[in-house]
Coordinates of C-alpha atoms in Angstrom, one line a residue:
M1 CA 0.0 0.0 0.0
N2 CA 1.2 3.5 -0.7
K3 CA 2.9 5.0 2.3
D4 CA 1.3 8.5 1.8
V5 CA -2.2 7.0 1.6
S6 CA -1.6 4.9 4.7
E7 CA -0.3 7.8 6.7
R8 CA -3.2 10.0 5.7
G9 CA -5.7 7.3 6.5
T10 CA -4.1 6.7 9.9
A11 CA -3.9 10.4 10.7
A12 CA -7.5 11.0 9.7
A13 CA -8.7 8.1 11.7
A14 CA -6.9 9.3 14.8
A15 CA -8.0 13.0 14.4
V16 CA -10.6 13.7 17.0
S17 CA -12.3 17.1 17.4
S18 CA -12.7 18.8 20.7
A19 CA -16.3 17.4 20.8
G20 CA -14.9 13.9 20.7
V21 CA -16.1 13.2 17.1
I22 CA -13.8 11.3 14.8
D23 CA -13.0 13.2 11.5
N24 CA -12.8 10.7 8.7
T25 CA -12.6 13.2 5.9
A26 CA -9.0 12.5 4.9
A27 CA -9.5 8.8 5.2
F28 CA -12.5 9.0 2.9
K29 CA -10.6 11.1 0.4
A30 CA -7.8 8.5 0.3
L31 CA -10.1 5.7 -0.8
P32 CA -10.4 4.7 -4.5
W33 CA -13.7 5.7 -6.0
P34 CA -15.4 2.2 -6.0
R35 CA -14.8 1.9 -2.3
K36 CA -16.0 5.5 -1.8
L37 CA -19.3 4.6 -3.5
V38 CA -19.7 1.5 -1.4
W39 CA -18.9 3.4 1.8
H40 CA -21.3 6.2 0.8
V41 CA -24.1 3.7 0.0
Q42 CA -23.5 1.8 3.3
H43 CA -23.6 5.0 5.4
Y44 CA -26.3 6.9 3.6
W45 CA -28.5 4.0 2.4
Q46 CA -31.8 5.8 3.4
H47 CA -30.9 8.7 1.0
W48 CA -30.2 6.2 -1.8
V49 CA -33.6 4.5 -1.2
M50 CA -35.4 7.8 -1.4
A51 CA -33.5 8.8 -4.6
L52 CA -34.1 5.4 -6.2
P53 CA -37.5 6.0 -7.7
A54 CA -36.3 9.3 -9.3
M55 CA -33.2 7.5 -10.7
V56 CA -35.3 4.7 -12.1
F57 CA -37.7 7.3 -13.7
V58 CA -34.8 9.1 -15.3
F59 CA -33.3 5.9 -16.5
I60 CA -36.6 4.7 -18.1
F61 CA -37.7 8.0 -19.6
A62 CA -34.4 9.7 -20.4
Y63 CA -31.7 7.1 -21.0
I64 CA -33.6 4.1 -22.6
P65 CA -35.2 6.4 -25.3
M66 CA -31.7 7.4 -26.4
Y67 CA -31.3 3.9 -27.8
G68 CA -33.9 5.0 -30.4
I69 CA -31.7 7.9 -31.6
Q70 CA -29.9 5.4 -33.9
L71 CA -33.1 5.2 -36.0
A72 CA -32.2 8.6 -37.5
F73 CA -29.0 7.1 -38.9
R74 CA -30.5 3.8 -40.2
D75 CA -32.8 2.7 -43.0
F76 CA -35.4 1.5 -40.6
V77 CA -37.3 -1.7 -41.5
P78 CA -39.9 -2.6 -38.8
S79 CA -39.5 -6.4 -39.4
K80 CA -35.8 -6.2 -38.7
G81 CA -36.1 -4.3 -35.4
L82 CA -34.2 -1.3 -34.2
T83 CA -30.7 -2.5 -35.1
G84 CA -31.6 -4.5 -38.2
G85 CA -31.7 -1.7 -40.8
Q86 CA -28.7 -0.7 -42.9
W87 CA -26.6 2.2 -41.6
V88 CA -27.1 5.3 -43.8
G89 CA -25.4 8.0 -41.8
L90 CA -26.5 11.6 -42.3
K91 CA -28.7 10.8 -45.4
Y92 CA -32.0 11.7 -43.8
F93 CA -30.6 14.9 -42.2
N94 CA -29.3 16.0 -45.6
Q95 CA -32.6 15.1 -47.2
F96 CA -34.4 17.2 -44.5
F97 CA -32.2 20.3 -44.7
T98 CA -32.3 20.4 -48.6
S99 CA -36.0 19.8 -48.8
P100 CA -38.1 22.7 -50.3
M101 CA -40.4 22.5 -47.2
F102 CA -37.5 23.0 -44.7
S103 CA -38.0 26.8 -44.5
K104 CA -41.8 26.5 -44.0
V105 CA -41.3 23.8 -41.4
M106 CA -38.8 26.0 -39.5
I107 CA -41.0 29.1 -39.6
N108 CA -44.0 27.1 -38.4
T109 CA -41.9 25.6 -35.6
I110 CA -40.8 29.0 -34.5
K111 CA -44.3 30.4 -34.6
I112 CA -45.6 27.5 -32.5
S113 CA -42.8 27.9 -30.0
L114 CA -43.3 31.7 -29.7
G115 CA -47.1 31.2 -29.3
T116 CA -46.5 28.5 -26.7
L117 CA -44.1 30.8 -24.9
V118 CA -46.6 33.7 -24.9
L119 CA -49.6 31.6 -23.8
G120 CA -47.6 29.5 -21.3
F121 CA -45.5 32.2 -19.7
I122 CA -46.7 35.8 -20.3
A123 CA -50.4 35.2 -20.2
P124 CA -50.4 33.7 -16.7
I125 CA -48.4 36.6 -15.4
V126 CA -50.8 39.1 -16.9
L127 CA -53.8 37.1 -15.5
A128 CA -52.2 37.1 -12.1
L129 CA -51.6 40.8 -12.2
L130 CA -55.2 41.4 -13.3
I131 CA -56.6 39.1 -10.5
N132 CA -54.4 41.0 -8.0
Q133 CA -56.1 44.3 -9.0
I134 CA -59.6 43.0 -8.0
H135 CA -60.5 44.7 -4.7
S136 CA -63.3 42.5 -3.6
T137 CA -61.9 39.4 -1.8
K138 CA -65.0 37.4 -2.7
V139 CA -64.8 38.1 -6.4
K140 CA -61.0 37.6 -6.3
G141 CA -61.5 34.2 -4.6
F142 CA -64.2 33.2 -7.1
V143 CA -62.0 34.2 -10.1
Q144 CA -59.0 32.3 -8.7
T145 CA -61.2 29.2 -8.1
I146 CA -62.6 29.3 -11.7
T147 CA -59.1 29.9 -13.1
Y148 CA -57.4 27.0 -11.3
M149 CA -60.3 24.6 -11.4
P150 CA -59.1 22.8 -14.6
H151 CA -55.9 21.8 -12.8
F152 CA -57.8 19.9 -10.0
I153 CA -61.0 18.6 -11.5
S154 CA -61.4 16.4 -14.5
T155 CA -62.5 17.9 -17.8
V156 CA -65.6 15.8 -17.9
V157 CA -66.8 17.2 -14.6
I158 CA -66.0 20.8 -15.7
V159 CA -68.0 20.3 -18.9
A160 CA -70.9 18.9 -16.9
M161 CA -70.8 21.9 -14.5
L162 CA -70.7 24.4 -17.5
N163 CA -73.6 22.6 -19.0
I164 CA -75.6 22.9 -15.7
F165 CA -74.9 26.7 -15.6
L166 CA -75.0 27.7 -19.2
T167 CA -77.8 25.6 -20.8
P168 CA -80.2 28.3 -22.3
N169 CA -83.5 26.9 -21.1
T170 CA -82.7 24.8 -18.0
G171 CA -79.3 26.2 -16.8
L172 CA -79.0 28.4 -13.7
L173 CA -78.0 31.4 -15.8
G174 CA -80.8 30.7 -18.3
R175 CA -83.4 30.7 -15.5
F176 CA -81.8 33.8 -13.9
F177 CA -82.2 35.7 -17.2
G178 CA -85.8 34.5 -17.8
G179 CA -85.5 31.2 -19.5
T180 CA -87.9 28.4 -18.9
S181 CA -87.4 26.6 -15.6
L182 CA -87.5 22.9 -14.9

């Protein structure tokens, strides 16, 4: 064993703070990385158990799909599977970039992205500022409830509620404004 590593490990194991706690930092740093990992898992196994579902999720939905990236570089034949097609390199990328539809596709993609950005980022901020300007706490609470309802209640239930309120002859608003009642 390396003398320097041995001395650091011994010195670190012997280092005791004034509170009587052993400082193993230097000994831990002297370990090779596989042993560090084993030590870390043994000492912090509860943390690893809590992180395991997230790691499995990332593995399944981020790393496994990367296997399919190779389809962009192959002449894919479904009967031969993912790896059965002939390797064609950048053929499909060249075909896409030289296509007469490329500019139209890119413009449409940029329009959709900007529209999504405006509707998904700026519109909620404006709505929040408008709701904040409402002085009546009852009206503000009602507007907030109606605004956030789709996030908590299924679409089928919301449509049924709108139907109950807005049906011209039998809905609550229809009756309020003089429609025929049940």
